[in-house]
Coordinates of C-alpha atoms in Angstrom, one line a residue:
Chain A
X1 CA -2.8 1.2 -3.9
X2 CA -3.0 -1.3 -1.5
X3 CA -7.4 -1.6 -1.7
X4 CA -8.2 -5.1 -2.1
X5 CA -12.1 -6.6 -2.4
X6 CA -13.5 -9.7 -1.0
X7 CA -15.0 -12.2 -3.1
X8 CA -16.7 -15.3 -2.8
X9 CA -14.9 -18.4 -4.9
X10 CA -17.8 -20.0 -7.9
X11 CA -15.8 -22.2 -10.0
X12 CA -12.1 -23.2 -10.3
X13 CA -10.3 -23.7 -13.2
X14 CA -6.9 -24.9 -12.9
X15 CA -5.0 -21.6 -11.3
X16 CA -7.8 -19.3 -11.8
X17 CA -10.8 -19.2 -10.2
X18 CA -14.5 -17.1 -11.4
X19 CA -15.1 -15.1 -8.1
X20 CA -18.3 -13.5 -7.7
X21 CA -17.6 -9.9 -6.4
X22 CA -20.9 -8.7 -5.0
X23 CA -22.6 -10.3 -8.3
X24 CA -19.8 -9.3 -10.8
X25 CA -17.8 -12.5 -12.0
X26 CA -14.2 -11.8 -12.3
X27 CA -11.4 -13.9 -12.8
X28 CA -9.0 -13.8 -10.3
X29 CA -5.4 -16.1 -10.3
X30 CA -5.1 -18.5 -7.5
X31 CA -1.5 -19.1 -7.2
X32 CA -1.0 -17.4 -3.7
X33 CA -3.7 -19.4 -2.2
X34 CA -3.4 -23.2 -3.9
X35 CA -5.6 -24.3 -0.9
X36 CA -8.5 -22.5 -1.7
X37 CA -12.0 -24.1 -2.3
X38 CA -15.2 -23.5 -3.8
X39 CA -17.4 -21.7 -1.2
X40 CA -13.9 -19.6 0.2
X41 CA -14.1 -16.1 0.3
X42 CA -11.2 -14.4 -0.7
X43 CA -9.2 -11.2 -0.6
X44 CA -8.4 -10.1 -4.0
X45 CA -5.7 -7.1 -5.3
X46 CA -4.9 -6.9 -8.8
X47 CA -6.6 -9.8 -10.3
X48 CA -4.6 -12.3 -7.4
X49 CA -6.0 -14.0 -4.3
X50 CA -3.5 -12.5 -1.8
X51 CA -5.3 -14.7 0.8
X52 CA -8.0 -16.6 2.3
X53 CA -10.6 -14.8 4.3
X54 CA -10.5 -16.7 7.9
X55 CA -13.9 -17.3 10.1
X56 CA -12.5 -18.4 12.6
X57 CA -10.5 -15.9 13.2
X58 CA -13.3 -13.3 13.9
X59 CA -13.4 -14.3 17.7
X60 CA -9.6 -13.0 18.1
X61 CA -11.1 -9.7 17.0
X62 CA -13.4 -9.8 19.9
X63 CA -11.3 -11.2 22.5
X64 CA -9.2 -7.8 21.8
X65 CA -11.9 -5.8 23.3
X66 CA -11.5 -7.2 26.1
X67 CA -7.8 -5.3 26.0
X68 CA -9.8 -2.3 26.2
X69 CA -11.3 -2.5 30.2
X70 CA -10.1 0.3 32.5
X71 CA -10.4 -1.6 36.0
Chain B
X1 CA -17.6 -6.8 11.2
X2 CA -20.2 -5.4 9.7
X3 CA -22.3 -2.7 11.5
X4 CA -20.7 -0.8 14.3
X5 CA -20.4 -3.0 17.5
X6 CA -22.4 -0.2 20.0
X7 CA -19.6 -2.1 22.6
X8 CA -16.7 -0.7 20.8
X9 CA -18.2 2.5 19.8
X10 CA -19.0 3.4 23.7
X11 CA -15.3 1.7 24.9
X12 CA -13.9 4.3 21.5
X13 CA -15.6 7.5 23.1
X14 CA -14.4 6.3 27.1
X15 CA -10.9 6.2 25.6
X16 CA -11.1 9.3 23.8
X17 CA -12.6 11.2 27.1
X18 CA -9.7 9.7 29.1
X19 CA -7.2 10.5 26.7
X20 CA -8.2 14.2 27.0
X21 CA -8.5 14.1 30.6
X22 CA -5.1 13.3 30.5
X23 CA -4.4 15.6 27.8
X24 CA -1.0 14.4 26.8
X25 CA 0.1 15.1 23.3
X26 CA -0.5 11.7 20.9
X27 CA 0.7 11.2 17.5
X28 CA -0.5 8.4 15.4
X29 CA 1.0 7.4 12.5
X30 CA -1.2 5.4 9.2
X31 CA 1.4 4.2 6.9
X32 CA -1.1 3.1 4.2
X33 CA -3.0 5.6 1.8
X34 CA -5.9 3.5 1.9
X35 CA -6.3 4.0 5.3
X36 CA -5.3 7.6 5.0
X37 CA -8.3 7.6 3.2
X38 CA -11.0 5.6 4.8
X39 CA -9.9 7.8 8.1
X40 CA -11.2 10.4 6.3
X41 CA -14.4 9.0 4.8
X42 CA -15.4 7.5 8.0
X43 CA -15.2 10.6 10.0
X44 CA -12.8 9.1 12.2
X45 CA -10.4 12.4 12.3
X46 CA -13.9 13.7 14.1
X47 CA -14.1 12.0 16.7
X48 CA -10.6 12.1 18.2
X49 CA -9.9 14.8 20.9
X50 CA -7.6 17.8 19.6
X51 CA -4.5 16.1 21.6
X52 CA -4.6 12.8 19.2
X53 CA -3.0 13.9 15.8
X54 CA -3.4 10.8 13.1
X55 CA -0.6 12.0 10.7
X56 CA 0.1 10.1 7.4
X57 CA 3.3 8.5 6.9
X58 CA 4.9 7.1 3.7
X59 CA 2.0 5.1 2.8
X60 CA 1.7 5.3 -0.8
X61 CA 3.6 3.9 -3.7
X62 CA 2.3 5.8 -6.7
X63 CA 3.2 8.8 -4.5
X64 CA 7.1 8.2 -3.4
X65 CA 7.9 6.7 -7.1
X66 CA 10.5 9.1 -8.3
X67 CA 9.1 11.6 -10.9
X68 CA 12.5 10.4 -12.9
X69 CA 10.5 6.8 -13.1
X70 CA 7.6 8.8 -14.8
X71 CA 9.6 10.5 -16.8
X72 CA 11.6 7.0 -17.9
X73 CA 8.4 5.9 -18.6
X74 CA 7.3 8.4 -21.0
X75 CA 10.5 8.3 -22.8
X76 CA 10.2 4.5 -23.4
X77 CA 7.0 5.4 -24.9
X78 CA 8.1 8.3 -27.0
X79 CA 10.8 6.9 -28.7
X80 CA 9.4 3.4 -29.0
X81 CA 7.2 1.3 -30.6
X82 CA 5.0 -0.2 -27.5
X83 CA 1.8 -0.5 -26.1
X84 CA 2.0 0.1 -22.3
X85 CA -0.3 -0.8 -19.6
X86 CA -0.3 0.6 -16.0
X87 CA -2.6 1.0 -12.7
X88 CA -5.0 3.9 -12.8
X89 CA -3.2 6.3 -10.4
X90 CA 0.0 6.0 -12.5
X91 CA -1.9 7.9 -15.1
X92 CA -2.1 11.5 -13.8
X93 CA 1.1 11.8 -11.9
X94 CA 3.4 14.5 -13.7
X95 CA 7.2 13.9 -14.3
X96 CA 8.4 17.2 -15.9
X97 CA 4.9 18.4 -15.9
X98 CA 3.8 15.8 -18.6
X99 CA 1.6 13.0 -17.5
X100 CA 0.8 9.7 -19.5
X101 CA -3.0 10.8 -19.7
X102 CA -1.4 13.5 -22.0
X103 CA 0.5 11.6 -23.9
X104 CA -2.5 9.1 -24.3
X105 CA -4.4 11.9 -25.6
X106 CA -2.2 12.7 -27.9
X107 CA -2.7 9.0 -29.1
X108 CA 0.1 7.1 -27.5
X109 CA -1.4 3.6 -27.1
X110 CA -1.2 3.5 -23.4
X111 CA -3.8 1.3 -21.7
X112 CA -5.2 1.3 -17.9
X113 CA -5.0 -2.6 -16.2
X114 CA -6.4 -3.5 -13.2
X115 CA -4.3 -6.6 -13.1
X116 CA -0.7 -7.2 -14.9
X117 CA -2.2 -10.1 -16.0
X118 CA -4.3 -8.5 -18.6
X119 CA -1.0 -6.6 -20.0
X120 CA 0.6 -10.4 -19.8
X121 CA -2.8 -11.8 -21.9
X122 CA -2.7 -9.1 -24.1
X123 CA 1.0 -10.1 -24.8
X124 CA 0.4 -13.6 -25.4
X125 CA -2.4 -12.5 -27.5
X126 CA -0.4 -10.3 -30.0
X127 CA 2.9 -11.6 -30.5
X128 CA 3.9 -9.0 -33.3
X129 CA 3.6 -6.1 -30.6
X130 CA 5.8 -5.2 -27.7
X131 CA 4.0 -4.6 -24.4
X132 CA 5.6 -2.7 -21.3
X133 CA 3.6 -3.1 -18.2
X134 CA 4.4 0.2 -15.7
X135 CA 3.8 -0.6 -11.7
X136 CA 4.2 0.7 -9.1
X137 CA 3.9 -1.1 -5.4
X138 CA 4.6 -2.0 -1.9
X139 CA 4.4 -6.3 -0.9
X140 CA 1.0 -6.1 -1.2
X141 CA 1.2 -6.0 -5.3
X142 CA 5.0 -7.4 -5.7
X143 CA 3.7 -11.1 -5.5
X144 CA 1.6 -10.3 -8.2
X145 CA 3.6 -8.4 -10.2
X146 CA 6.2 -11.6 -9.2
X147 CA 3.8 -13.6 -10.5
X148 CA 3.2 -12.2 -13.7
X149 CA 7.1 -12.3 -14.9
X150 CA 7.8 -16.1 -13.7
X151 CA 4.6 -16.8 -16.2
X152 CA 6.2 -14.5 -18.9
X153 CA 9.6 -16.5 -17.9
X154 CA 7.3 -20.0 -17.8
X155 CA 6.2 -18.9 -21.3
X156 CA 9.1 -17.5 -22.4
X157 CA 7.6 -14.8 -23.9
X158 CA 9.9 -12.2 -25.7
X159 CA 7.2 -9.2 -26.7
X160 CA 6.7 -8.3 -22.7
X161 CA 8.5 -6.2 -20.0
X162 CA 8.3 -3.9 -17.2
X163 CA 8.8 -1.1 -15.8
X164 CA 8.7 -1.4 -12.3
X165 CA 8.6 0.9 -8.9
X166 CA 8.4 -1.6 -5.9
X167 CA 9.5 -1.1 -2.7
X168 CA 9.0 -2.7 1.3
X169 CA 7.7 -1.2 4.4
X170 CA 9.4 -2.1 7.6
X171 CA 12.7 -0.3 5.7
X172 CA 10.7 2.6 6.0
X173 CA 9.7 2.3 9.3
X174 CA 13.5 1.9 10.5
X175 CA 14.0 4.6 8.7
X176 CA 11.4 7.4 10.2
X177 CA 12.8 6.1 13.9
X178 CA 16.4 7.0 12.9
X179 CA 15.0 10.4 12.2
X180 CA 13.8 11.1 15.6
X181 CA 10.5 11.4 15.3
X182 CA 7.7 11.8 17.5
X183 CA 5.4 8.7 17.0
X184 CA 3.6 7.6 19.7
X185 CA 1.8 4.7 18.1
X186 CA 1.3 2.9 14.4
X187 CA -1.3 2.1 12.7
X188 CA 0.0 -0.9 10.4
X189 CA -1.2 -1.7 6.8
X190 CA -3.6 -4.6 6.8
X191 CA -2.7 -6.0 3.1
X192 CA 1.2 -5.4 3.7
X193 CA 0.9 -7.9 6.2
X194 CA -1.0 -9.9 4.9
X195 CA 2.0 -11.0 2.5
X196 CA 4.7 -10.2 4.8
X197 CA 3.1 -11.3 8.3
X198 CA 2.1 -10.0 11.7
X199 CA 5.9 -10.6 12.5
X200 CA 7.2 -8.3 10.2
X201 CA 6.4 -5.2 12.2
X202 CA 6.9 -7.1 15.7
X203 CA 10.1 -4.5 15.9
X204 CA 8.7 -1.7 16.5
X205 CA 7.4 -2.4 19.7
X206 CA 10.2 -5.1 20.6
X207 CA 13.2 -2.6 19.6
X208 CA 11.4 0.6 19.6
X209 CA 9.2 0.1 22.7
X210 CA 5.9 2.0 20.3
X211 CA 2.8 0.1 20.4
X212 CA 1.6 -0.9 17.2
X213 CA -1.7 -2.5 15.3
X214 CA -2.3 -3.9 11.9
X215 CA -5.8 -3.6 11.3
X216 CA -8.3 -3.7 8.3
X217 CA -9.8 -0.3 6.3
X218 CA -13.8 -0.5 7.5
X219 CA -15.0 2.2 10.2
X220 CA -15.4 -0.5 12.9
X221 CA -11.6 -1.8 12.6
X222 CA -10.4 1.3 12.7
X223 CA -12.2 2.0 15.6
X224 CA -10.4 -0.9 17.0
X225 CA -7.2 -0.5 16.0
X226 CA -7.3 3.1 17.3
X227 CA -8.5 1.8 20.5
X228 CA -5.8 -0.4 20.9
X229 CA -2.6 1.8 20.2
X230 CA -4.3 4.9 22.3
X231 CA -5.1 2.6 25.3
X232 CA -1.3 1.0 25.1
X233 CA -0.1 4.2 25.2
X234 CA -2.3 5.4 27.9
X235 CA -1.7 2.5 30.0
X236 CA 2.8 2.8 29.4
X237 CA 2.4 -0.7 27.9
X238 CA 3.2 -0.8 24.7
X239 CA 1.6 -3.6 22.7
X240 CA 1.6 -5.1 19.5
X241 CA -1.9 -6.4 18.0
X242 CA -3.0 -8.4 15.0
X243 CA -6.6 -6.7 15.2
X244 CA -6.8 -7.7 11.6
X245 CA -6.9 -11.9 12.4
X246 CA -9.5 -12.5 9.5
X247 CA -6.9 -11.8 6.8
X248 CA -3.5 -11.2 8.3
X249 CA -1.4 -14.5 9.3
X250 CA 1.4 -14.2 12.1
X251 CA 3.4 -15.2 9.3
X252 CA 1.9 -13.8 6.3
X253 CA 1.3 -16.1 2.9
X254 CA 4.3 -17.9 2.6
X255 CA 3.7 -18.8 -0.9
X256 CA 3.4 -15.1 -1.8
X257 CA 7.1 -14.2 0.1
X258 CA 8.3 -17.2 -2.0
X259 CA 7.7 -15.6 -5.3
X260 CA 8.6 -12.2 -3.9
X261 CA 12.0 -13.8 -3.1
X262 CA 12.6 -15.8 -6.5
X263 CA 12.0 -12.9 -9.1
X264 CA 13.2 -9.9 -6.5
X265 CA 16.5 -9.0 -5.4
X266 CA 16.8 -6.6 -2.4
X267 CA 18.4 -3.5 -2.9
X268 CA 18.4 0.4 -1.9
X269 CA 15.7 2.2 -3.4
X270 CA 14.3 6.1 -3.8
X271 CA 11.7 7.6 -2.3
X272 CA 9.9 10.6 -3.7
X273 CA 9.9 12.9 -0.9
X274 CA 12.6 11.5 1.3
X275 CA 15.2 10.7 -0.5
X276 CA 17.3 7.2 -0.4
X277 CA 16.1 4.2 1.8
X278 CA 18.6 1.2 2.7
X279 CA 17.2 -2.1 1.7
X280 CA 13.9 -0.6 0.9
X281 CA 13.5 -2.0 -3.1
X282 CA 12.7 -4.7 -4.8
X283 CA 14.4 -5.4 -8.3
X284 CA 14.2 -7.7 -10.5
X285 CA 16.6 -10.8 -10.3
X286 CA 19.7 -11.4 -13.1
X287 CA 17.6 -14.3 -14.3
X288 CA 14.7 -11.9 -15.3
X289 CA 16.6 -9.0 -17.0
X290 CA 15.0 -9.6 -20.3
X291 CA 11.9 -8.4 -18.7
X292 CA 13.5 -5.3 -17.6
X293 CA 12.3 -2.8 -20.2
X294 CA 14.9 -0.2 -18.9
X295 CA 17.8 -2.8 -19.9
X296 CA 15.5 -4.0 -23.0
X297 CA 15.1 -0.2 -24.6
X298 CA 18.2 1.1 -23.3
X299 CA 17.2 4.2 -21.2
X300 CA 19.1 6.0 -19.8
X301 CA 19.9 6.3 -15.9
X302 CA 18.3 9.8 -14.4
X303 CA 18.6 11.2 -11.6
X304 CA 16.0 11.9 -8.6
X305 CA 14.1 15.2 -9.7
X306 CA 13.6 17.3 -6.4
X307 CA 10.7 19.4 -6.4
X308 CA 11.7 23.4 -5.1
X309 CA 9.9 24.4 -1.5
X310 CA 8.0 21.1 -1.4
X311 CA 7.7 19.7 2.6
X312 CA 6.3 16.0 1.5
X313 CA 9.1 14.5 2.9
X314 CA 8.9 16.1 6.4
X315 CA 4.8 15.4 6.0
X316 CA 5.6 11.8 5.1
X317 CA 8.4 12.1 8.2
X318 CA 5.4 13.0 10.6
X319 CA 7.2 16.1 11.2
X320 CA 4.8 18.9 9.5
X321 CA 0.9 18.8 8.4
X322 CA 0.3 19.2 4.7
X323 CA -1.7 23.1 5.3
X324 CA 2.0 24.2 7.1
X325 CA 3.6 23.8 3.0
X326 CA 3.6 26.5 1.4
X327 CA 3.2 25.5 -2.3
X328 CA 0.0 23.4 -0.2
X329 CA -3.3 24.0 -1.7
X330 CA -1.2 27.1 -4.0
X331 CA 1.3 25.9 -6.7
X332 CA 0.4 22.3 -5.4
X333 CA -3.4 20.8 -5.8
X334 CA -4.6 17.6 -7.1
X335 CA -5.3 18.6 -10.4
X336 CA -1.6 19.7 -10.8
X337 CA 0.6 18.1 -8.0
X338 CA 3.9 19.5 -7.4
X339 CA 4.9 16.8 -4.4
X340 CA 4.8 13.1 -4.0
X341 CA 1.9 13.5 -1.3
X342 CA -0.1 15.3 -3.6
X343 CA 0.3 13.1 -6.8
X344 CA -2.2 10.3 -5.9
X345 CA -5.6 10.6 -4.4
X346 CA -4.5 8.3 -1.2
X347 CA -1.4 10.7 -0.6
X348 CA -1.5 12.7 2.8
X349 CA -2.0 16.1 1.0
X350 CA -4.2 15.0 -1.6
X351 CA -6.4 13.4 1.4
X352 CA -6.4 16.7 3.2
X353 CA -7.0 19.1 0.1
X354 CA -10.4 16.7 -0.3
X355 CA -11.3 16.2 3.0
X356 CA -10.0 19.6 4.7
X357 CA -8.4 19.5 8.2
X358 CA -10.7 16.9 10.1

């Protein structure tokens, strides 16, 4: 009950936004994530942004395999 | 992360060969029935030696929402003129061995919403008819469903309430340690934290000493995340990892907690299957009791309904595996569920009826 989707932000319109999910538009509401901008990708559960996907972030992902060496 | 780092993959199979070299007992617990789920698709269940157990903890809230809340439910629509909406999973989940697909059969005008929103539009939309929106959720859906009754509130609309079965993790997970469990590491929800924050499950490696990872639902996190906890465990160091950076914040979205916090008050709260959980629920707030369609249609309190020779809560406890119930796969399938872990298709039982053992 938790699944969410990613989807890229198109358009905004006030709170909501017109999120193309895999080339379906949906609205989704963006009151969770009033930062967002056109070109964000976003996680989405029941119609809401819940929040911004993060680039940046993937390298912290990698850096944790480095966790994983048996010297 | 798209396709599977060959990296990980090979450092995934080292651990796994080490962990059977050393052939100590591990028990992971998944408290999220979407990754109960995606551990099966994946295959992931395959590749783990037979000393790594992944059992499924209370991970799903369509599954521990008291039968007596479907049954409220049902009532409300019985006796009342109202158009209801609800998530798909609530549809097929018996209370007293009715469910609301039967009753929608039967021509009860009971609608399925991917979003509170669309019951809230449909409100607005058709003033002249009372609409009851029926939820069910952990933090991952209550800043939505938050959402949807300050703009009800905002709008003051009188034609729209809810019925609502919300309730918090970390509670939980206090909880299962006071039962003395045998846990040796956690697999944390990805979109639970993404509300509540990293932070929120920092105890259970700070006051617990059990390494712990929130991670995300494709092959390759898990892979990761699994790595992680096994290798902490391995190694005596228990660690705590955000392997899920992309989407989970240390602190979570603070603007979601903060309309959690307005419309919800904290209180204790019910769980199918394991009874009564301190500080576990979220209900709605004095200020928003028009919108509570309990208060609204005057029903009735009722109490827990307790299912006869069911194990869910000790599965949900870590304690048992679904196959050792006995009603499992018998009196209790998917297609009629006699247990919370059985009711919705990302409940442990449910998961391992579809998927079989591994």
């Amino acid at each position: 009950m938790c699944l969410a989707v990613v989807g890229k932000v198109e358009k905004i319109e006030g709170e909501l936004a017109i999120v193309d999910l895999g080339g379906v538009l949906q609205p989704v509401s963006l009151v969770m994530v009033p930062q967002v901008q056109v070109g964000d990708f976003v996680l989405i559960h029941t119609g809401y942004a819940v929040e911004i996907i993060s680039e940046e972030a993937y390298n912290e992902t990698m850096e944790l395999l480095k966790e994983l060496r048996w010297e | 992360m798209g396709m599977i780092n060959a990296n990980l993959l090979k450092m995934f199979n080292n651990l796994m060969n080490l962990a059977k070299e050393k052939g100590q007992t591990i028990n992971l617990m998944e408290v999220c029935g979407t990754h109960t789920m995606a551990l099966f698709e994946h295959g992931i269940r395959s590749l783990l030696p037979e000393n790594i157990n992944l059992v499924s903890g209370p991970g799903c809230p369509v599954c521990v929402t008291g039968e007596e809340v479907i049954v409220e439910a049902m009532d409300l629509i019985e006796n009342n003129t109202v158009t209801m909406f609800t998530f798909g999973d609530m549809m097929k989940v018996p209370g007293e061995g009715r469910t609301l697909n039967e009753l929608k059969a039967q021509g009860f005008p009971i609608k399925v919403a991917y979003s509170p929103r669309v019951a809230l539009e449909f409100a607005e939309k058709n003033p002249k008819i009372e609409v009851v929106f029926f939820g069910a959720g952990f933090e991952t859906t209550a800043p939505a469903l938050g959402a949807v009754i300050l703009e009800a509130f905002n709008k003051k609309l009188n034609n729209f309430s809810v019925i609502l079965s919300v309730k918090t993790v970390p509670p939980a997970i206090h909880f299962l340690f006071s039962q003395e469990i045998r846990i040796n590491g956690f697999i944390l929800p990805g979109h639970v934290s993404a509300v509540i924050g990293a932070k929120s499950f920092r105890f259970i490696t700070e006051k617990y000493q059990v390494p712990a990872v929130v991670t995300g639902f494709t092959a390759e996190e898990l892979l990761l995340g699994i790595s992680l906890v096994v290798n902490s465990i391995l190694k005596r160091e228990p660690g705590y990892y955000n392997a899920y950076p992309t989407v989970v914040r240390e602190h979570g979205n603070i603007v979601a907690q903060k309309i959690i916090s307005e419309v919800f008050e904290i209180g204790d709260a019910y769980w199918r299957g394991i009874g009564n959980i301190p500080s576990s629920g979220l209900f709605l707030k004095e200020k928003f009791a028009k919108f509570d369609a309990k208060k609204k249609f005057g029903l009735k309190d009722r109490q827990p309904i307790i299912p006869r020779g069911c194990k869910c809560g000790e599965i949900m406890l870590g304690k048992v595996l679904p196959p050792a119930c006995p009603l499992f796969g018998k009196a209790c399938t998917p297609e009629k569920p006699v247990g919370a872990c059985m009711v919705s298709s990302e409940g442990s039982c449910a998961a391992y009826f579809k998927y079989g053992r591994r």
